[in-house]
mmCIF file of C-alpha atoms and ligand atoms in Angstrom:
data_model
loop_
_atom_site.group_PDB
_atom_site.id
_atom_site.type_symbol
_atom_site.label_atom_id
_atom_site.label_comp_id
_atom_site.label_asym_id
_atom_site.label_seq_id
_atom_site.Cartn_x
_atom_site.Cartn_y
_atom_site.Cartn_z
ATOM 1 C CA UNK A 20 15.283 -7.877 -15.043
ATOM 2 C CA UNK A 21 17.056 -10.563 -13.083
ATOM 3 C CA UNK A 22 16.888 -11.520 -9.449
ATOM 4 C CA UNK A 23 20.244 -12.940 -8.388
ATOM 5 C CA UNK A 24 21.510 -14.740 -5.267
ATOM 6 C CA UNK A 25 23.134 -11.442 -4.313
ATOM 7 C CA UNK A 26 19.749 -9.706 -4.424
ATOM 8 C CA UNK A 27 18.220 -12.513 -2.363
ATOM 9 C CA UNK A 28 20.988 -12.175 0.216
ATOM 10 C CA UNK A 29 20.518 -8.411 0.466
ATOM 11 C CA UNK A 30 16.768 -8.929 0.878
ATOM 12 C CA UNK A 31 17.345 -11.315 3.742
ATOM 13 C CA UNK A 32 19.360 -8.611 5.506
ATOM 14 C CA UNK A 33 16.628 -6.076 4.831
ATOM 15 C CA UNK A 34 14.096 -8.435 6.434
ATOM 16 C CA UNK A 35 16.350 -8.703 9.517
ATOM 17 C CA UNK A 36 16.619 -4.891 9.668
ATOM 18 C CA UNK A 37 12.878 -4.244 9.655
ATOM 19 C CA UNK A 38 12.364 -7.110 12.107
ATOM 20 C CA UNK A 39 14.832 -5.440 14.479
ATOM 21 C CA UNK A 40 12.882 -2.193 14.065
ATOM 22 C CA UNK A 41 9.750 -3.942 15.336
ATOM 23 C CA UNK A 42 7.856 -5.591 12.450
ATOM 24 C CA UNK A 43 6.449 -8.901 13.716
ATOM 25 C CA UNK A 44 3.904 -10.164 11.170
ATOM 26 C CA UNK A 45 5.666 -13.087 9.492
ATOM 27 C CA UNK A 46 3.502 -12.854 6.359
ATOM 28 C CA UNK A 47 4.744 -9.296 5.809
ATOM 29 C CA UNK A 48 8.365 -10.254 6.496
ATOM 30 C CA UNK A 49 8.008 -13.098 3.986
ATOM 31 C CA UNK A 50 6.571 -10.727 1.375
ATOM 32 C CA UNK A 51 9.498 -8.294 1.830
ATOM 33 C CA UNK A 52 11.858 -11.282 1.551
ATOM 34 C CA UNK A 53 10.191 -12.408 -1.651
ATOM 35 C CA UNK A 54 9.585 -9.233 -3.695
ATOM 36 C CA UNK A 55 12.537 -7.937 -5.759
ATOM 37 C CA UNK A 56 12.463 -4.270 -4.690
ATOM 38 C CA UNK A 57 15.196 -3.463 -7.234
ATOM 39 C CA UNK A 58 12.602 -3.952 -9.999
ATOM 40 C CA UNK A 59 10.659 -0.985 -8.594
ATOM 41 C CA UNK A 60 13.584 1.427 -8.375
ATOM 42 C CA UNK A 61 14.645 4.191 -10.736
ATOM 43 C CA UNK A 62 17.764 2.984 -12.581
ATOM 44 C CA UNK A 63 20.000 5.609 -10.924
ATOM 45 C CA UNK A 64 19.297 4.184 -7.461
ATOM 46 C CA UNK A 65 19.061 0.484 -8.228
ATOM 47 C CA UNK A 66 22.161 -0.439 -6.222
ATOM 48 C CA UNK A 67 20.519 0.978 -3.080
ATOM 49 C CA UNK A 68 17.325 -1.062 -3.462
ATOM 50 C CA UNK A 69 17.895 -3.044 -0.258
ATOM 51 C CA UNK A 70 18.666 -0.109 1.984
ATOM 52 C CA UNK A 71 15.852 0.667 4.369
ATOM 53 C CA UNK A 72 15.271 4.081 2.801
ATOM 54 C CA UNK A 73 12.921 5.952 0.471
ATOM 55 C CA UNK A 74 14.287 6.824 -3.009
ATOM 56 C CA UNK A 75 13.144 9.027 -5.915
ATOM 57 C CA UNK A 76 11.045 7.281 -8.615
ATOM 58 C CA UNK A 77 10.407 10.240 -10.939
ATOM 59 C CA UNK A 78 7.678 12.920 -11.072
ATOM 60 C CA UNK A 79 9.071 14.218 -7.755
ATOM 61 C CA UNK A 80 7.763 11.115 -5.919
ATOM 62 C CA UNK A 81 9.423 8.367 -3.883
ATOM 63 C CA UNK A 82 9.234 4.640 -3.265
ATOM 64 C CA UNK A 83 8.470 4.406 0.474
ATOM 65 C CA UNK A 84 10.993 3.077 2.971
ATOM 66 C CA UNK A 85 10.508 -0.708 3.431
ATOM 67 C CA UNK A 86 10.023 -0.301 7.195
ATOM 68 C CA UNK A 87 7.256 2.245 6.562
ATOM 69 C CA UNK A 88 5.579 -0.042 4.005
ATOM 70 C CA UNK A 89 5.706 -2.921 6.495
ATOM 71 C CA UNK A 90 4.517 -0.708 9.381
ATOM 72 C CA UNK A 91 1.469 0.579 7.484
ATOM 73 C CA UNK A 92 0.665 -2.937 6.295
ATOM 74 C CA UNK A 93 0.933 -4.329 9.831
ATOM 75 C CA UNK A 94 -1.399 -1.644 11.198
ATOM 76 C CA UNK A 95 -4.011 -2.610 8.618
ATOM 77 C CA UNK A 96 -4.199 -6.157 10.076
ATOM 78 C CA UNK A 97 -4.933 -7.608 6.691
ATOM 79 C CA UNK A 98 -6.966 -10.743 6.280
ATOM 80 C CA UNK A 99 -6.868 -12.935 3.196
ATOM 81 C CA UNK A 100 -9.348 -11.853 0.477
ATOM 82 C CA UNK A 101 -9.674 -8.323 1.938
ATOM 83 C CA UNK A 102 -10.722 -5.741 -0.615
ATOM 84 C CA UNK A 103 -8.210 -2.897 -0.322
ATOM 85 C CA UNK A 104 -8.061 0.646 -1.652
ATOM 86 C CA UNK A 105 -4.530 2.012 -1.961
ATOM 87 C CA UNK A 106 -4.108 5.746 -2.613
ATOM 88 C CA UNK A 107 -0.725 6.458 -4.232
ATOM 89 C CA UNK A 108 0.425 3.562 -6.441
ATOM 90 C CA UNK A 109 3.819 5.238 -6.928
ATOM 91 C CA UNK A 110 6.351 2.538 -7.795
ATOM 92 C CA UNK A 111 3.847 -0.270 -7.154
ATOM 93 C CA UNK A 112 5.984 -1.847 -4.407
ATOM 94 C CA UNK A 113 3.445 -1.430 -1.594
ATOM 95 C CA UNK A 114 0.763 -2.779 -3.913
ATOM 96 C CA UNK A 115 2.825 -5.926 -4.546
ATOM 97 C CA UNK A 116 3.194 -6.453 -0.778
ATOM 98 C CA UNK A 117 -0.592 -6.223 -0.330
ATOM 99 C CA UNK A 118 -1.189 -8.683 -3.178
ATOM 100 C CA UNK A 119 1.297 -11.166 -1.682
ATOM 101 C CA UNK A 120 -0.999 -11.273 1.370
ATOM 102 C CA UNK A 121 -3.790 -12.696 -0.781
ATOM 103 C CA UNK A 122 -5.855 -9.524 -1.114
ATOM 104 C CA UNK A 123 -7.742 -7.795 -3.909
ATOM 105 C CA UNK A 124 -6.208 -4.350 -4.466
ATOM 106 C CA UNK A 125 -7.660 -1.231 -6.104
ATOM 107 C CA UNK A 126 -4.830 1.268 -6.487
ATOM 108 C CA UNK A 127 -4.997 4.940 -7.584
ATOM 109 C CA UNK A 128 -2.191 7.218 -8.786
ATOM 110 C CA UNK A 129 -2.491 10.912 -9.736
ATOM 111 C CA UNK A 130 0.619 11.027 -11.954
ATOM 112 C CA UNK A 131 -0.078 9.534 -15.357
ATOM 113 C CA UNK A 132 3.559 8.670 -15.896
ATOM 114 C CA UNK A 133 3.802 6.678 -12.652
ATOM 115 C CA UNK A 134 0.424 5.048 -13.247
ATOM 116 C CA UNK A 135 1.573 3.805 -16.683
ATOM 117 C CA UNK A 136 4.965 2.690 -15.404
ATOM 118 C CA UNK A 137 3.735 0.753 -12.371
ATOM 119 C CA UNK A 138 0.864 -0.759 -14.378
ATOM 120 C CA UNK A 139 3.338 -2.134 -16.918
ATOM 121 C CA UNK A 140 5.790 -3.339 -14.277
ATOM 122 C CA UNK A 141 3.278 -5.082 -11.997
ATOM 123 C CA UNK A 142 1.619 -6.753 -14.988
ATOM 124 C CA UNK A 143 5.019 -7.986 -16.215
ATOM 125 C CA UNK A 144 5.667 -9.401 -12.764
ATOM 126 C CA UNK A 145 2.339 -11.240 -12.819
ATOM 127 C CA UNK A 146 0.530 -9.059 -10.260
ATOM 128 C CA UNK A 147 -3.094 -8.222 -11.003
ATOM 129 C CA UNK A 148 -4.430 -5.278 -9.043
ATOM 130 C CA UNK A 149 -7.079 -2.945 -10.479
ATOM 131 C CA UNK A 150 -5.281 0.216 -11.617
ATOM 132 C CA UNK A 151 -6.803 3.694 -11.671
ATOM 133 C CA UNK A 152 -5.435 7.007 -12.866
ATOM 134 C CA UNK A 153 -7.083 9.758 -10.844
ATOM 135 C CA UNK A 154 -7.386 11.702 -7.626
ATOM 136 C CA UNK A 155 -7.440 9.493 -4.545
ATOM 137 C CA UNK A 156 -9.302 12.135 -2.527
ATOM 138 C CA UNK A 157 -12.470 10.935 -4.253
ATOM 139 C CA UNK A 158 -11.675 7.246 -3.660
ATOM 140 C CA UNK A 159 -13.561 4.803 -5.868
ATOM 141 C CA UNK A 160 -17.251 5.127 -4.949
ATOM 142 C CA UNK A 161 -18.273 2.656 -7.661
ATOM 143 C CA UNK A 162 -15.953 -0.054 -6.336
ATOM 144 C CA UNK A 163 -16.322 0.368 -2.578
ATOM 145 C CA UNK A 164 -16.911 -0.163 0.232
ATOM 146 C CA UNK A 165 -13.468 -1.479 1.183
ATOM 147 C CA UNK A 166 -12.274 -3.675 4.056
ATOM 148 C CA UNK A 167 -9.058 -1.690 4.245
ATOM 149 C CA UNK A 168 -7.954 1.719 2.964
ATOM 150 C CA UNK A 169 -4.286 2.662 2.806
ATOM 151 C CA UNK A 170 -3.030 6.157 2.014
ATOM 152 C CA UNK A 171 0.655 6.265 1.107
ATOM 153 C CA UNK A 172 1.047 10.061 0.878
ATOM 154 C CA UNK A 173 0.876 12.687 3.631
ATOM 155 C CA UNK A 174 -2.705 13.969 3.852
ATOM 156 C CA UNK A 175 -3.451 17.454 5.241
ATOM 157 C CA UNK A 176 -6.654 16.021 6.715
ATOM 158 C CA UNK A 177 -8.644 12.778 6.641
ATOM 159 C CA UNK A 178 -10.672 12.807 3.395
ATOM 160 C CA UNK A 179 -14.372 12.610 4.237
ATOM 161 C CA UNK A 180 -15.143 10.694 1.032
ATOM 162 C CA UNK A 181 -12.723 7.902 1.977
ATOM 163 C CA UNK A 182 -14.302 7.472 5.417
ATOM 164 C CA UNK A 183 -17.618 6.783 3.658
ATOM 165 C CA UNK A 184 -15.999 4.082 1.507
ATOM 166 C CA UNK A 185 -14.703 2.121 4.514
ATOM 167 C CA UNK A 186 -16.778 -0.924 5.541
ATOM 168 C CA UNK A 187 -18.110 -1.106 9.085
ATOM 169 C CA UNK A 188 -15.443 -3.154 10.877
ATOM 170 C CA UNK A 189 -12.857 -1.892 8.370
ATOM 171 C CA UNK A 190 -9.525 -0.180 8.993
ATOM 172 C CA UNK A 191 -7.931 2.827 7.332
ATOM 173 C CA UNK A 192 -4.271 3.813 7.749
ATOM 174 C CA UNK A 193 -3.322 7.353 6.813
ATOM 175 C CA UNK A 194 -0.364 9.639 7.567
ATOM 176 C CA UNK A 195 -1.898 13.005 8.527
ATOM 177 C CA UNK A 196 0.018 16.276 8.520
ATOM 178 C CA UNK A 197 1.864 18.844 6.416
ATOM 179 C CA UNK A 198 5.292 19.002 4.834
ATOM 180 C CA UNK A 199 7.046 18.984 8.232
ATOM 181 C CA UNK A 200 5.974 15.386 8.896
ATOM 182 C CA UNK A 201 2.856 13.359 9.559
ATOM 183 C CA UNK A 202 1.388 11.306 12.341
ATOM 184 C CA UNK A 203 0.343 7.793 11.348
ATOM 185 C CA UNK A 204 -3.336 7.420 12.092
ATOM 186 C CA UNK A 205 -5.426 4.289 12.257
ATOM 187 C CA UNK A 206 -9.159 4.787 11.793
ATOM 188 C CA UNK A 207 -11.493 1.934 12.599
ATOM 189 C CA UNK A 208 -15.094 2.198 11.473
ATOM 190 C CA UNK A 209 -17.119 0.724 14.287
ATOM 191 C CA UNK A 210 -20.589 1.799 13.227
ATOM 192 C CA UNK A 211 -22.529 3.669 10.563
ATOM 193 C CA UNK A 212 -21.486 7.014 12.083
ATOM 194 C CA UNK A 213 -18.860 5.860 14.548
ATOM 195 C CA UNK A 214 -15.106 5.894 13.960
ATOM 196 C CA UNK A 215 -12.261 5.243 16.398
ATOM 197 C CA UNK A 216 -8.944 7.025 15.856
ATOM 198 C CA UNK A 217 -5.507 6.176 17.214
ATOM 199 C CA UNK A 218 -2.013 7.590 16.587
ATOM 200 C CA UNK A 219 1.042 5.500 15.767
ATOM 201 C CA UNK A 220 4.169 7.645 15.551
ATOM 202 C CA UNK A 221 5.706 10.162 13.168
ATOM 203 C CA UNK A 222 6.699 9.649 9.536
ATOM 204 C CA UNK A 223 7.721 11.698 6.476
ATOM 205 C CA UNK A 224 5.763 11.176 3.249
ATOM 206 C CA UNK A 225 5.469 13.129 0.006
ATOM 207 C CA UNK A 226 2.231 15.170 0.111
ATOM 208 C CA UNK A 227 -1.186 13.908 -0.931
ATOM 209 C CA UNK A 228 -2.200 16.454 -3.585
ATOM 210 C CA UNK A 229 -5.543 17.240 -5.206
ATOM 211 C CA UNK A 230 -6.300 16.662 -8.903
ATOM 212 C CA UNK A 231 -4.244 14.651 -11.372
ATOM 213 C CA UNK A 232 -1.166 15.336 -13.509
HETATM 214 N N1 SAH B 1 2.857 3.220 -2.399
HETATM 215 C C1 SAH B 1 3.941 3.863 -3.113
HETATM 216 C C2 SAH B 1 4.347 5.147 -2.409
HETATM 217 C C3 SAH B 1 4.587 6.233 -3.384
HETATM 218 S S1 SAH B 1 4.719 7.858 -2.681
HETATM 219 C C4 SAH B 1 5.118 2.924 -3.325
HETATM 220 O O1 SAH B 1 5.132 1.846 -2.746
HETATM 221 O O2 SAH B 1 6.022 3.257 -4.084
HETATM 222 C C5 SAH B 1 3.049 8.413 -2.724
HETATM 223 C C6 SAH B 1 2.349 8.412 -4.057
HETATM 224 O O3 SAH B 1 1.072 9.006 -3.842
HETATM 225 C C7 SAH B 1 3.032 9.242 -5.143
HETATM 226 O O4 SAH B 1 3.236 8.447 -6.269
HETATM 227 C C8 SAH B 1 2.028 10.367 -5.409
HETATM 228 O O5 SAH B 1 2.001 10.792 -6.754
HETATM 229 C C9 SAH B 1 0.715 9.716 -5.008
HETATM 230 N N2 SAH B 1 -0.367 10.654 -4.676
HETATM 231 C C10 SAH B 1 -0.306 11.835 -4.014
HETATM 232 N N3 SAH B 1 -1.531 12.393 -3.917
HETATM 233 C C11 SAH B 1 -2.398 11.545 -4.543
HETATM 234 C C12 SAH B 1 -3.803 11.575 -4.798
HETATM 235 N N4 SAH B 1 -4.573 12.573 -4.398
HETATM 236 N N5 SAH B 1 -4.333 10.525 -5.466
HETATM 237 C C13 SAH B 1 -3.573 9.490 -5.893
HETATM 238 N N6 SAH B 1 -2.247 9.410 -5.695
HETATM 239 C C14 SAH B 1 -1.657 10.420 -5.023
#
């Protein structure tokens, strides 16, 4: 797939849009400006790749809106070399953004079809996360604990197992709520049994579901 001057121009506008909406972290803005989002889109929606919107990617799932991707990433306050768990690989776009920030990413997807597709695409693009096909509710106990945990689907509640896999001093970002919308929550682990929660506005994600398909 090619990345033309037209694509680059559209990306520049997209960066301006999310900047206007409040994204400040220049590393994130640079990553959005660099990554060809059209590579991650379903072919029927490719011409809309640089709209600040979510689009279908198959299996009833969506590629998140760029603003939402940037917002979640900003809340995580990522530091270089952070070890990150991402629940919901989906198209792989969010994963590519995390990798551009110099992190080590462990990403889980419950749909086999999406897992295979994003694994092939990210590898072709030269990205090297660790891919897992499975249920993100369980996290990855054998690979944790993690500096950062990012959930990219709407969770009915905060999964207990994931809290355990967060390092002390670590941050987890998770949209919590049902099909009517979710509140973006930031959870900071400040001690062995101490967590601090804060709320950061309303969003609409596809649901986080149990099991795998
Ligand atoms: N980060 C993705 C967002 C995809 S939408 C991107 O940038 O495109 C959310 C994804 O979470 C979907 O692909 C969905 O299948 C996946 N998902 C939902 N529940 C899950 C679970 N329990 N474990 C792993 N993935 C899950």
